Amino acid sequence: MKIVIAGTGYVGLVTGACLSEVGIDVVCIDVDQAKIDDLKNRQVPIFEPGLEEILHRNIKKNRLSFSTNIAEAIIDAEVVFIAVGTPPEEDGGADIGQVLEVARDCGKYMKSYLLVVTKSTVPVGTSEKVKNAIQKEIDNRRLKIDFDVASNPEFLKQGAAVEDFLKPDRIVIGTDTKRAEDIMKRLYKPFTINGHPIFFMDIVSAEMTKYAANSMLATKISFMNDIANLCELTGADINMVRKGIGSDPRIGSKFIYPGIGYGGSCFPKDVKALIHTAGKYNYDLRLLKAVEAINSDQKLTLFKKIMKSFSGDISGKTIALWGLSYKPQTDDMREAPAVVIIKKLLEAGAKIKAYDPAAKNEAFKYFGNDISYCDDQYEALHEADCLALITEWSEFRSPKFDLIKSLLKNPLIFDGRNIYDRNELKKLGFTYHCIGVNSDSDYISF
Ligand code: NAD
């Protein structure tokens, strides 16, 4: 079986690498010549644990190759996965222009039966548009060629994408023909053989499943952040509340950590896109509108705490930031809380010294020389007035607090991810602010 993956970003590259890992011939194509050149030279354009090894191994075995030429790649392919971007439009809707472009390419160049699978996150009804776009191109060629479309939304988590693809929680596939279902079953057999579930459904339900999943996760985050803010006002401790509710199996302990808001390339745009889809059906998704509003506000929480701590004036202050990516184990800064926080800090006249284990180059694209980039977490603290922890990379979890204290001008920490023990920090002489705990409240030991 030969597969073409159109779009060689986080999803396409991981999909291509993992499918080749189980023995399938894969060609990854992209319109970005520089990206394809890098990959041909074995340079991996993104940071994703485990990806580089798999890529190198399968390139060596000639199972994985890269090209910008979709016309050539498609000739003997049985399946084309569309894994291109679906960025947000001004009104919150998802822009499916890149998806339809690949669909048109399929119609233009396919020579025999093809299964075209949408892996990009696309609004309900997109597969129908993909089908029409392919058919139109085939008609233009005055040919009769069979094809099917399918929806196969991707649930991988950046930072654990390879692991998630190889050992999926579930695989969701929407099809409307037996032929397409059989091909997808065969393709995914190596990943389901150990009991990982595969759910076949109609195409529209598969498309909706992806948005419902991301919206549910975003809702959990915003819910906890809302409760965290109320905890600060009432004197309750969100860390205790989280444990108290998370032990209820109906609620579960995952995704209920308070913080400084969700970011990344998926949750923000997918929540907006689902609200937009609902609008098209004259349905008001009130809950998700609140989820989004809470999240926008939450990204400002740490900035507000810093301002308050310096009596509203941070002009000329130096703020050390630990972490820039929207979450650990990735270099992705799309919609990252760090972007919002840094903009606000700069506007207020502060200087920034930042350290991130992977996102330095990405951060440079956003801020250029407006902030200083450090190569070490402690280097960022020299002459800084306080430390703000933005992303909970493992290497920040047990830092040398004595060293932090000796390097900072003030023993002042703002923890946007609640990873430190406030009792311990108080004993060490720090002033510690975190999320969902009133920093003026008594310190308690447990
Ligand atoms: P990305 O921006 O990292 O990559 C998209 C790639 O598609 C780019 O390299 C771009 O050059 C390429 N491209 C654009 N037009 C093309 C065309 N006509 N032909 C070939 N290549 C083309 O995007 P991503 O993060 O991999 O996301 C892709 C899709 O998967 C999006 O719909 C996203 O919502 C969804 N998704 C992303 C994640 C994630 O964690 N990143 C997880 C699940 C689903």
CSV table of C-alpha atoms and ligand atoms in Angstrom, one decimal:
chain,number,residue,atom,x,y,z
A,1,MET,CA,0.0,0.0,0.0
A,2,LYS,CA,1.3,3.5,-0.9
A,3,ILE,CA,0.1,6.5,1.0
A,4,VAL,CA,0.5,10.2,0.3
A,5,ILE,CA,0.3,12.7,3.2
A,6,ALA,CA,-0.4,16.2,2.0
A,7,GLY,CA,0.9,18.7,4.6
A,8,THR,CA,4.0,18.0,6.5
A,9,GLY,CA,3.4,19.9,9.7
A,10,TYR,CA,2.9,18.5,13.2
A,11,VAL,CA,0.1,16.2,12.1
A,12,GLY,CA,1.2,15.2,8.6
A,13,LEU,CA,4.8,14.5,9.6
A,14,VAL,CA,3.9,12.4,12.6
A,15,THR,CA,1.3,10.5,10.6
A,16,GLY,CA,3.7,9.9,7.7
A,17,ALA,CA,6.5,8.8,10.0
A,18,CYS,CA,4.3,6.4,12.1
A,19,LEU,CA,2.6,4.8,9.0
A,20,SER,CA,6.0,4.2,7.5
A,21,GLU,CA,7.2,2.7,10.8
A,22,VAL,CA,4.7,-0.1,10.4
A,23,GLY,CA,6.0,-0.9,6.9
A,24,ILE,CA,3.8,1.3,4.7
A,25,ASP,CA,5.3,3.3,1.8
A,26,VAL,CA,4.7,6.9,2.5
A,27,VAL,CA,5.4,10.1,0.5
A,28,CYS,CA,5.0,13.3,2.5
A,29,ILE,CA,4.3,16.3,0.3
A,30,ASP,CA,4.2,20.0,1.1
A,31,VAL,CA,4.0,23.3,-0.8
A,32,ASP,CA,6.8,24.7,1.5
A,33,GLN,CA,9.9,23.9,-0.6
A,34,ALA,CA,12.3,24.9,2.3
A,35,LYS,CA,10.6,22.4,4.6
A,36,ILE,CA,10.8,19.6,2.1
A,37,ASP,CA,14.5,20.4,1.4
A,38,ASP,CA,15.2,20.3,5.2
A,39,LEU,CA,13.5,16.9,5.5
A,40,LYS,CA,15.3,15.6,2.5
A,41,ASN,CA,18.5,16.6,4.3
A,42,ARG,CA,17.2,14.9,7.4
A,43,GLN,CA,16.6,18.1,9.3
A,44,VAL,CA,13.4,17.9,11.3
A,45,PRO,CA,11.6,21.2,11.2
A,46,ILE,CA,9.7,20.7,14.4
A,47,PHE,CA,10.5,19.6,17.9
A,48,GLU,CA,8.6,16.5,18.8
A,49,PRO,CA,10.0,13.8,21.1
A,50,GLY,CA,10.9,10.5,19.3
A,51,LEU,CA,10.1,11.9,15.8
A,52,GLU,CA,13.6,12.3,14.5
A,53,GLU,CA,14.6,8.7,15.2
A,54,ILE,CA,11.5,7.3,13.4
A,55,LEU,CA,12.0,9.7,10.5
A,56,HIS,CA,15.7,8.7,10.1
A,57,ARG,CA,15.0,5.0,10.4
A,58,ASN,CA,12.3,5.0,7.7
A,59,ILE,CA,14.1,7.3,5.3
A,60,LYS,CA,17.0,4.9,5.5
A,61,LYS,CA,14.7,1.9,4.7
A,62,ASN,CA,13.3,3.8,1.7
A,63,ARG,CA,9.8,3.7,3.1
A,64,LEU,CA,9.5,7.4,3.7
A,65,SER,CA,10.2,10.2,1.2
A,66,PHE,CA,9.4,13.9,0.8
A,67,SER,CA,8.4,15.9,-2.2
A,68,THR,CA,6.6,19.1,-3.4
A,69,ASN,CA,5.2,17.3,-6.4
A,70,ILE,CA,1.7,16.0,-5.6
A,71,ALA,CA,1.0,15.1,-9.2
A,72,GLU,CA,3.8,12.6,-9.3
A,73,ALA,CA,3.2,11.3,-5.8
A,74,ILE,CA,-0.4,10.6,-6.4
A,75,ILE,CA,-0.1,8.4,-9.5
A,76,ASP,CA,0.2,5.1,-7.7
A,77,ALA,CA,-1.1,6.0,-4.3
A,78,GLU,CA,-4.1,4.2,-2.8
A,79,VAL,CA,-4.8,6.7,-0.1
A,80,VAL,CA,-4.2,10.4,0.3
A,81,PHE,CA,-4.3,11.9,3.8
A,82,ILE,CA,-5.1,15.7,3.9
A,83,ALA,CA,-3.2,17.1,6.9
A,84,VAL,CA,-2.9,20.7,5.9
A,85,GLY,CA,-3.7,23.7,8.1
A,86,THR,CA,-7.2,25.0,8.8
A,87,PRO,CA,-6.5,28.4,10.3
A,88,PRO,CA,-9.1,30.6,11.9
A,89,GLU,CA,-10.9,33.1,9.7
A,90,GLU,CA,-11.7,36.6,11.0
A,91,ASP,CA,-15.2,35.5,12.0
A,92,GLY,CA,-13.9,32.4,13.9
A,93,GLY,CA,-14.8,30.0,11.2
A,94,ALA,CA,-12.1,27.5,10.0
A,95,ASP,CA,-10.5,28.3,6.7
A,96,ILE,CA,-10.6,25.1,4.6
A,97,GLY,CA,-8.9,26.6,1.6
A,98,GLN,CA,-5.8,24.5,1.9
A,99,VAL,CA,-7.9,21.3,2.3
A,100,LEU,CA,-9.9,22.1,-0.9
A,101,GLU,CA,-6.7,22.8,-2.7
A,102,VAL,CA,-5.4,19.3,-2.0
A,103,ALA,CA,-8.8,17.9,-2.9
A,104,ARG,CA,-8.6,19.7,-6.3
A,105,ASP,CA,-5.0,18.3,-6.8
A,106,CYS,CA,-6.3,14.8,-6.1
A,107,GLY,CA,-9.0,15.2,-8.8
A,108,LYS,CA,-6.5,16.7,-11.3
A,109,TYR,CA,-3.9,14.0,-11.0
A,110,MET,CA,-5.4,10.7,-9.8
A,111,LYS,CA,-5.2,7.9,-12.4
A,112,SER,CA,-7.2,5.2,-10.6
A,113,TYR,CA,-9.3,4.6,-7.5
A,114,LEU,CA,-8.2,6.8,-4.6
A,115,LEU,CA,-9.4,7.2,-1.0
A,116,VAL,CA,-9.0,10.8,0.1
A,117,VAL,CA,-9.0,11.0,3.9
A,118,THR,CA,-9.3,14.3,5.8
A,119,LYS,CA,-7.1,14.3,8.9
A,120,SER,CA,-7.1,18.1,9.3
A,121,THR,CA,-9.7,19.4,11.8
A,122,VAL,CA,-12.5,20.6,9.5
A,123,PRO,CA,-16.1,21.8,10.1
A,124,VAL,CA,-19.0,19.5,9.7
A,125,GLY,CA,-19.8,19.2,6.0
A,126,THR,CA,-16.3,19.7,4.7
A,127,SER,CA,-15.9,16.1,3.5
A,128,GLU,CA,-18.9,16.8,1.2
A,129,LYS,CA,-17.1,19.8,-0.2
A,130,VAL,CA,-13.9,17.7,-0.6
A,131,LYS,CA,-15.9,15.1,-2.5
A,132,ASN,CA,-17.4,17.8,-4.8
A,133,ALA,CA,-14.0,19.4,-5.5
A,134,ILE,CA,-12.5,16.1,-6.5
A,135,GLN,CA,-15.5,15.2,-8.7
A,136,LYS,CA,-15.4,18.6,-10.4
A,137,GLU,CA,-11.8,18.1,-11.4
A,138,ILE,CA,-12.4,14.6,-12.7
A,139,ASP,CA,-15.3,15.9,-14.7
A,140,ASN,CA,-13.1,18.6,-16.2
A,141,ARG,CA,-10.8,15.9,-17.4
A,142,ARG,CA,-13.9,14.1,-18.9
A,143,LEU,CA,-12.9,10.9,-17.1
A,144,LYS,CA,-14.7,8.4,-14.9
A,145,ILE,CA,-12.5,7.5,-11.9
A,146,ASP,CA,-13.8,6.0,-8.7
A,147,PHE,CA,-12.9,7.6,-5.4
A,148,ASP,CA,-14.1,7.8,-1.8
A,149,VAL,CA,-13.7,10.3,0.9
A,150,ALA,CA,-13.3,9.6,4.6
A,151,SER,CA,-12.9,11.6,7.8
A,152,ASN,CA,-10.2,10.5,10.2
A,153,PRO,CA,-9.7,13.3,12.8
A,154,GLU,CA,-6.4,13.3,14.6
A,155,PHE,CA,-6.3,13.3,18.4
A,156,LEU,CA,-2.5,13.3,18.9
A,157,LYS,CA,-1.1,15.6,21.6
A,158,GLN,CA,1.9,17.8,20.6
A,159,GLY,CA,4.8,16.8,22.9
A,160,ALA,CA,3.6,13.1,22.9
A,161,ALA,CA,2.4,12.9,19.3
A,162,VAL,CA,4.5,9.9,18.2
A,163,GLU,CA,3.4,7.9,21.3
A,164,ASP,CA,-0.2,8.9,20.8
A,165,PHE,CA,-0.2,7.9,17.1
A,166,LEU,CA,1.5,4.5,17.8
A,167,LYS,CA,-0.7,3.8,20.8
A,168,PRO,CA,-3.9,5.8,20.2
A,169,ASP,CA,-6.7,6.2,22.8
A,170,ARG,CA,-9.0,5.7,19.9
A,171,ILE,CA,-9.1,6.0,16.2
A,172,VAL,CA,-12.2,7.7,14.8
A,173,ILE,CA,-13.2,7.1,11.1
A,174,GLY,CA,-16.1,8.4,9.2
A,175,THR,CA,-16.9,6.7,5.9
A,176,ASP,CA,-19.8,6.2,3.7
A,177,THR,CA,-18.7,3.1,1.7
A,178,LYS,CA,-17.7,-0.4,2.6
A,179,ARG,CA,-14.6,-0.1,0.3
A,180,ALA,CA,-13.3,2.9,2.2
A,181,GLU,CA,-14.0,1.3,5.6
A,182,ASP,CA,-12.1,-1.8,4.6
A,183,ILE,CA,-9.1,0.2,3.4
A,184,MET,CA,-9.0,2.1,6.7
A,185,LYS,CA,-9.3,-1.1,8.7
A,186,ARG,CA,-6.4,-2.6,6.9
A,187,LEU,CA,-4.3,0.6,7.2
A,188,TYR,CA,-4.9,0.9,11.0
A,189,LYS,CA,-4.6,-2.8,11.8
A,190,PRO,CA,-1.1,-2.5,13.1
A,191,PHE,CA,-2.2,0.2,15.6
A,192,THR,CA,-5.4,-1.6,16.8
A,193,ILE,CA,-4.1,-5.1,17.1
A,194,ASN,CA,-3.2,-4.6,20.8
A,195,GLY,CA,-6.8,-3.5,21.6
A,196,HIS,CA,-6.6,0.2,20.9
A,197,PRO,CA,-10.2,1.0,19.9
A,198,ILE,CA,-11.3,2.0,16.4
A,199,PHE,CA,-14.7,3.5,15.9
A,200,PHE,CA,-16.4,3.6,12.5
A,201,MET,CA,-19.2,6.1,12.0
A,202,ASP,CA,-20.8,8.4,9.5
A,203,ILE,CA,-18.6,11.2,8.1
A,204,VAL,CA,-20.5,14.1,9.8
A,205,SER,CA,-20.3,12.5,13.2
A,206,ALA,CA,-16.5,11.9,12.8
A,207,GLU,CA,-16.1,15.6,11.9
A,208,MET,CA,-18.1,16.6,14.9
A,209,THR,CA,-16.3,14.3,17.3
A,210,LYS,CA,-13.0,16.1,16.9
A,211,TYR,CA,-14.6,19.5,17.8
A,212,ALA,CA,-16.6,18.0,20.6
A,213,ALA,CA,-13.4,16.5,22.1
A,214,ASN,CA,-11.4,19.6,22.0
A,215,SER,CA,-14.3,21.7,23.2
A,216,MET,CA,-14.8,19.4,26.1
A,217,LEU,CA,-11.2,19.6,27.1
A,218,ALA,CA,-11.1,23.4,26.8
A,219,THR,CA,-14.3,23.6,28.9
A,220,LYS,CA,-12.6,21.6,31.7
A,221,ILE,CA,-9.7,24.0,31.7
A,222,SER,CA,-11.8,27.2,31.7
A,223,PHE,CA,-14.1,25.7,34.4
A,224,MET,CA,-11.2,25.1,36.7
A,225,ASN,CA,-9.7,28.5,36.0
A,226,ASP,CA,-13.0,30.2,36.8
A,227,ILE,CA,-13.3,28.2,40.0
A,228,ALA,CA,-9.6,29.1,40.7
A,229,ASN,CA,-10.4,32.8,40.5
A,230,LEU,CA,-13.3,32.4,42.9
A,231,CYS,CA,-11.0,30.4,45.2
A,232,GLU,CA,-8.7,33.4,45.4
A,233,LEU,CA,-11.6,35.7,46.4
A,234,THR,CA,-13.0,33.3,49.0
A,235,GLY,CA,-9.8,32.1,50.5
A,236,ALA,CA,-10.2,28.5,49.3
A,237,ASP,CA,-7.2,26.7,47.8
A,238,ILE,CA,-7.8,25.5,44.3
A,239,ASN,CA,-5.1,22.8,44.7
A,240,MET,CA,-7.1,21.2,47.5
A,241,VAL,CA,-10.4,21.7,45.6
A,242,ARG,CA,-8.8,20.0,42.5
A,243,LYS,CA,-7.8,17.0,44.6
A,244,GLY,CA,-11.2,16.9,46.3
A,245,ILE,CA,-13.1,16.8,43.0
A,246,GLY,CA,-10.7,14.8,40.9
A,247,SER,CA,-11.0,11.7,43.1
A,248,ASP,CA,-14.6,11.4,41.8
A,249,PRO,CA,-14.4,9.1,38.9
A,250,ARG,CA,-17.2,10.9,37.2
A,251,ILE,CA,-15.0,14.0,37.1
A,252,GLY,CA,-11.6,12.5,36.8
A,253,SER,CA,-8.2,13.9,37.8
A,254,LYS,CA,-7.0,14.8,34.3
A,255,PHE,CA,-7.3,18.2,32.7
A,256,ILE,CA,-8.5,20.0,35.9
A,257,TYR,CA,-5.3,21.8,36.7
A,258,PRO,CA,-5.7,25.6,37.0
A,259,GLY,CA,-3.3,27.7,35.0
A,260,ILE,CA,-2.9,30.7,32.7
A,261,GLY,CA,-5.2,29.6,30.0
A,262,TYR,CA,-5.1,27.1,27.1
A,263,GLY,CA,-3.2,27.9,23.9
A,264,GLY,CA,-1.8,26.0,21.0
A,265,SER,CA,-2.9,25.5,17.4
A,266,CYS,CA,-6.0,23.6,18.2
A,267,PHE,CA,-8.2,24.5,21.3
A,268,PRO,CA,-8.5,28.2,20.6
A,269,LYS,CA,-9.3,27.8,16.9
A,270,ASP,CA,-11.5,24.7,17.3
A,271,VAL,CA,-13.6,26.3,20.0
A,272,LYS,CA,-14.1,29.3,17.9
A,273,ALA,CA,-14.9,27.2,14.8
A,274,LEU,CA,-17.5,25.2,16.6
A,275,ILE,CA,-19.2,28.4,17.9
A,276,HIS,CA,-19.1,29.6,14.3
A,277,THR,CA,-20.6,26.3,13.0
A,278,ALA,CA,-23.4,26.5,15.6
A,279,GLY,CA,-24.1,30.1,14.4
A,280,LYS,CA,-24.7,28.8,10.9
A,281,TYR,CA,-27.5,26.7,12.2
A,282,ASN,CA,-28.8,29.6,14.3
A,283,TYR,CA,-27.7,27.8,17.5
A,284,ASP,CA,-26.1,29.8,20.2
A,285,LEU,CA,-23.3,27.7,21.9
A,286,ARG,CA,-23.4,29.8,25.1
A,287,LEU,CA,-21.2,27.5,27.1
A,288,LEU,CA,-18.4,27.6,24.6
A,289,LYS,CA,-18.6,31.3,24.3
A,290,ALA,CA,-18.0,31.5,28.0
A,291,VAL,CA,-15.2,29.0,27.8
A,292,GLU,CA,-13.5,31.2,25.3
A,293,ALA,CA,-14.1,34.5,27.2
A,294,ILE,CA,-12.7,33.0,30.4
A,295,ASN,CA,-9.7,31.7,28.6
A,296,SER,CA,-8.8,35.1,27.1
A,297,ASP,CA,-9.1,36.7,30.5
A,298,GLN,CA,-7.0,34.0,32.1
A,299,LYS,CA,-4.1,34.6,29.9
A,300,LEU,CA,-3.8,38.0,31.6
A,301,THR,CA,-3.9,36.7,35.2
A,302,LEU,CA,-0.2,36.5,35.7
A,303,PHE,CA,0.4,39.9,34.2
A,304,LYS,CA,-2.2,41.4,36.6
A,305,LYS,CA,-0.6,39.7,39.5
A,306,ILE,CA,2.8,41.0,38.5
A,307,MET,CA,1.4,44.6,38.1
A,308,LYS,CA,-0.3,44.4,41.5
A,309,SER,CA,2.8,43.2,43.2
A,310,PHE,CA,4.8,46.2,41.8
A,311,SER,CA,1.9,48.6,42.8
A,312,GLY,CA,0.9,49.1,39.1
A,313,ASP,CA,4.3,50.2,37.8
A,314,ILE,CA,6.7,47.8,36.2
A,315,SER,CA,8.5,50.3,34.0
A,316,GLY,CA,12.2,49.5,33.9
A,317,LYS,CA,11.7,46.2,35.8
A,318,THR,CA,13.3,43.0,34.5
A,319,ILE,CA,11.0,40.0,34.5
A,320,ALA,CA,12.6,36.5,34.1
A,321,LEU,CA,10.3,34.1,32.3
A,322,TRP,CA,10.7,30.4,32.4
A,323,GLY,CA,8.9,28.7,29.5
A,324,LEU,CA,7.5,30.2,26.3
A,325,SER,CA,5.8,27.3,24.4
A,326,TYR,CA,2.1,26.8,25.0
A,327,LYS,CA,2.9,23.6,26.8
A,328,PRO,CA,5.9,21.5,27.7
A,329,GLN,CA,7.6,19.2,25.2
A,330,THR,CA,6.9,21.3,22.2
A,331,ASP,CA,8.4,24.4,20.5
A,332,ASP,CA,4.9,25.6,19.3
A,333,MET,CA,4.0,29.1,20.4
A,334,ARG,CA,0.7,29.5,18.5
A,335,GLU,CA,-1.8,31.2,20.8
A,336,ALA,CA,0.6,30.6,23.7
A,337,PRO,CA,-0.2,32.5,26.9
A,338,ALA,CA,3.5,33.6,26.9
A,339,VAL,CA,2.8,35.7,23.8
A,340,VAL,CA,-0.1,37.6,25.5
A,341,ILE,CA,1.9,38.0,28.7
A,342,ILE,CA,5.1,39.2,27.0
A,343,LYS,CA,3.2,41.8,24.9
A,344,LYS,CA,1.5,43.2,28.0
A,345,LEU,CA,4.8,43.3,30.0
A,346,LEU,CA,6.6,45.1,27.2
A,347,GLU,CA,3.7,47.6,26.8
A,348,ALA,CA,4.0,48.3,30.5
A,349,GLY,CA,7.7,49.1,30.0
A,350,ALA,CA,9.3,45.9,31.5
A,351,LYS,CA,12.3,44.1,30.1
A,352,ILE,CA,12.1,40.4,29.6
A,353,LYS,CA,14.8,37.7,30.0
A,354,ALA,CA,13.3,34.4,28.8
A,355,TYR,CA,14.4,30.8,28.8
A,356,ASP,CA,12.7,27.9,27.1
A,357,PRO,CA,14.2,24.5,26.5
A,358,ALA,CA,12.9,24.3,22.9
A,359,ALA,CA,11.0,27.4,21.8
A,360,LYS,CA,13.7,30.0,21.5
A,361,ASN,CA,13.7,30.1,17.7
A,362,GLU,CA,9.9,30.2,17.6
A,363,ALA,CA,9.8,33.1,20.2
A,364,PHE,CA,12.2,35.0,18.0
A,365,LYS,CA,9.7,35.0,15.2
A,366,TYR,CA,7.2,36.8,17.6
A,367,PHE,CA,9.5,39.1,19.5
A,368,GLY,CA,12.7,39.5,17.6
A,369,ASN,CA,15.2,41.5,19.7
A,370,ASP,CA,12.5,43.0,21.9
A,371,ILE,CA,13.3,40.4,24.6
A,372,SER,CA,16.5,38.7,25.6
A,373,TYR,CA,16.8,35.0,25.1
A,374,CYS,CA,18.8,32.9,27.6
A,375,ASP,CA,20.5,29.6,27.1
A,376,ASP,CA,20.0,28.5,30.7
A,377,GLN,CA,17.2,28.9,33.2
A,378,TYR,CA,19.4,30.5,35.8
A,379,GLU,CA,21.0,32.9,33.4
A,380,ALA,CA,17.5,34.5,33.0
A,381,LEU,CA,17.5,35.4,36.7
A,382,HIS,CA,20.5,37.6,36.7
A,383,GLU,CA,19.5,41.1,37.7
A,384,ALA,CA,15.8,40.2,37.3
A,385,ASP,CA,13.2,41.7,39.7
A,386,CYS,CA,11.1,38.5,39.8
A,387,LEU,CA,10.6,35.1,38.1
A,388,ALA,CA,7.4,34.2,36.3
A,389,LEU,CA,6.9,30.5,35.4
A,390,ILE,CA,4.9,30.2,32.3
A,391,THR,CA,5.3,26.7,31.0
A,392,GLU,CA,5.7,23.7,33.3
A,393,TRP,CA,8.7,22.0,31.6
A,394,SER,CA,10.0,19.1,33.8
A,395,GLU,CA,13.3,20.9,34.3
A,396,PHE,CA,11.6,23.7,36.2
A,397,ARG,CA,9.9,21.4,38.7
A,398,SER,CA,12.7,21.1,41.2
A,399,PRO,CA,15.0,24.1,40.7
A,400,LYS,CA,17.7,25.2,43.1
A,401,PHE,CA,15.7,27.7,45.1
A,402,ASP,CA,18.8,29.0,47.0
A,403,LEU,CA,20.4,29.9,43.7
A,404,ILE,CA,17.2,31.5,42.5
A,405,LYS,CA,17.1,33.6,45.6
A,406,SER,CA,20.7,34.6,45.3
A,407,LEU,CA,20.3,35.6,41.6
A,408,LEU,CA,17.0,37.5,41.8
A,409,LYS,CA,16.9,41.1,43.0
A,410,ASN,CA,13.8,40.2,45.0
A,411,PRO,CA,12.7,36.7,46.2
A,412,LEU,CA,9.5,36.9,44.2
A,413,ILE,CA,8.0,34.1,42.1
A,414,PHE,CA,4.8,34.1,40.0
A,415,ASP,CA,3.9,30.5,39.3
A,416,GLY,CA,1.4,30.3,36.4
A,417,ARG,CA,1.2,26.5,36.6
A,418,ASN,CA,1.1,25.8,40.4
A,419,ILE,CA,4.1,23.5,40.3
A,420,TYR,CA,5.8,24.8,43.5
A,421,ASP,CA,5.0,24.2,47.1
A,422,ARG,CA,4.0,27.5,48.6
A,423,ASN,CA,4.8,26.4,52.2
A,424,GLU,CA,8.3,25.4,51.2
A,425,LEU,CA,8.8,28.7,49.3
A,426,LYS,CA,7.5,30.7,52.2
A,427,LYS,CA,10.0,28.9,54.5
A,428,LEU,CA,12.8,29.8,52.1
A,429,GLY,CA,11.8,33.4,52.3
A,430,PHE,CA,10.1,33.8,48.9
A,431,THR,CA,6.9,35.8,48.2
A,432,TYR,CA,5.0,33.3,46.0
A,433,HIS,CA,2.0,33.9,43.9
A,434,CYS,CA,0.2,31.1,42.1
A,435,ILE,CA,-3.2,30.5,40.5
A,436,GLY,CA,-6.3,30.0,42.6
A,437,VAL,CA,-4.7,30.6,46.0
A,438,ASN,CA,-4.9,34.0,47.7
A,439,SER,CA,-1.3,34.8,48.4
A,440,ASP,CA,-2.3,36.8,51.5
A,441,SER,CA,-4.0,33.8,53.0
A,442,ASP,CA,-2.4,31.8,55.8
A,443,TYR,CA,0.0,29.1,54.8
A,444,ILE,CA,-1.2,25.7,55.8
A,445,SER,CA,0.7,22.5,56.0
A,446,PHE,CA,-0.7,19.1,54.8
B,1,NAD,P1,0.9,22.9,10.4
B,1,NAD,O1,0.6,24.3,10.1
B,1,NAD,O2,2.0,22.5,11.3
B,1,NAD,O3,1.2,22.1,9.0
B,1,NAD,C1,0.4,22.3,7.8
B,1,NAD,C2,1.3,22.1,6.6
B,1,NAD,O4,0.5,22.0,5.4
B,1,NAD,C3,2.3,23.2,6.4
B,1,NAD,O5,3.6,22.6,6.3
B,1,NAD,C4,1.9,23.8,5.0
B,1,NAD,O6,3.0,24.3,4.3
B,1,NAD,C5,1.3,22.6,4.4
B,1,NAD,N1,0.4,22.9,3.3
B,1,NAD,C6,-0.4,24.0,3.1
B,1,NAD,N2,-1.1,23.9,1.9
B,1,NAD,C7,-0.7,22.8,1.3
B,1,NAD,C8,-1.1,22.2,0.1
B,1,NAD,N3,-2.0,22.7,-0.7
B,1,NAD,N4,-0.4,21.0,-0.2
B,1,NAD,C9,0.5,20.5,0.6
B,1,NAD,N5,0.8,21.0,1.8
B,1,NAD,C10,0.2,22.2,2.2
B,1,NAD,O7,-0.4,22.3,10.9
B,1,NAD,P2,-0.7,21.1,11.9
B,1,NAD,O8,-0.5,21.6,13.3
B,1,NAD,O9,0.0,19.9,11.5
B,1,NAD,O10,-2.3,20.9,11.8
B,1,NAD,C11,-2.8,20.4,10.6
B,1,NAD,C12,-4.3,20.1,10.8
B,1,NAD,O11,-4.4,19.1,11.8
B,1,NAD,C13,-5.1,21.3,11.3
B,1,NAD,O12,-6.4,21.2,10.8
B,1,NAD,C14,-5.1,21.1,12.8
B,1,NAD,O13,-6.2,21.7,13.4
B,1,NAD,C15,-5.2,19.6,12.9
B,1,NAD,N6,-4.7,19.0,14.2
B,1,NAD,C16,-3.5,19.5,14.7
B,1,NAD,C17,-3.0,19.0,15.9
B,1,NAD,C18,-1.8,19.5,16.5
B,1,NAD,O14,-1.5,19.1,17.7
B,1,NAD,N7,-1.0,20.3,15.8
B,1,NAD,C19,-3.7,17.9,16.5
B,1,NAD,C20,-4.8,17.4,15.9
B,1,NAD,C21,-5.3,18.0,14.7
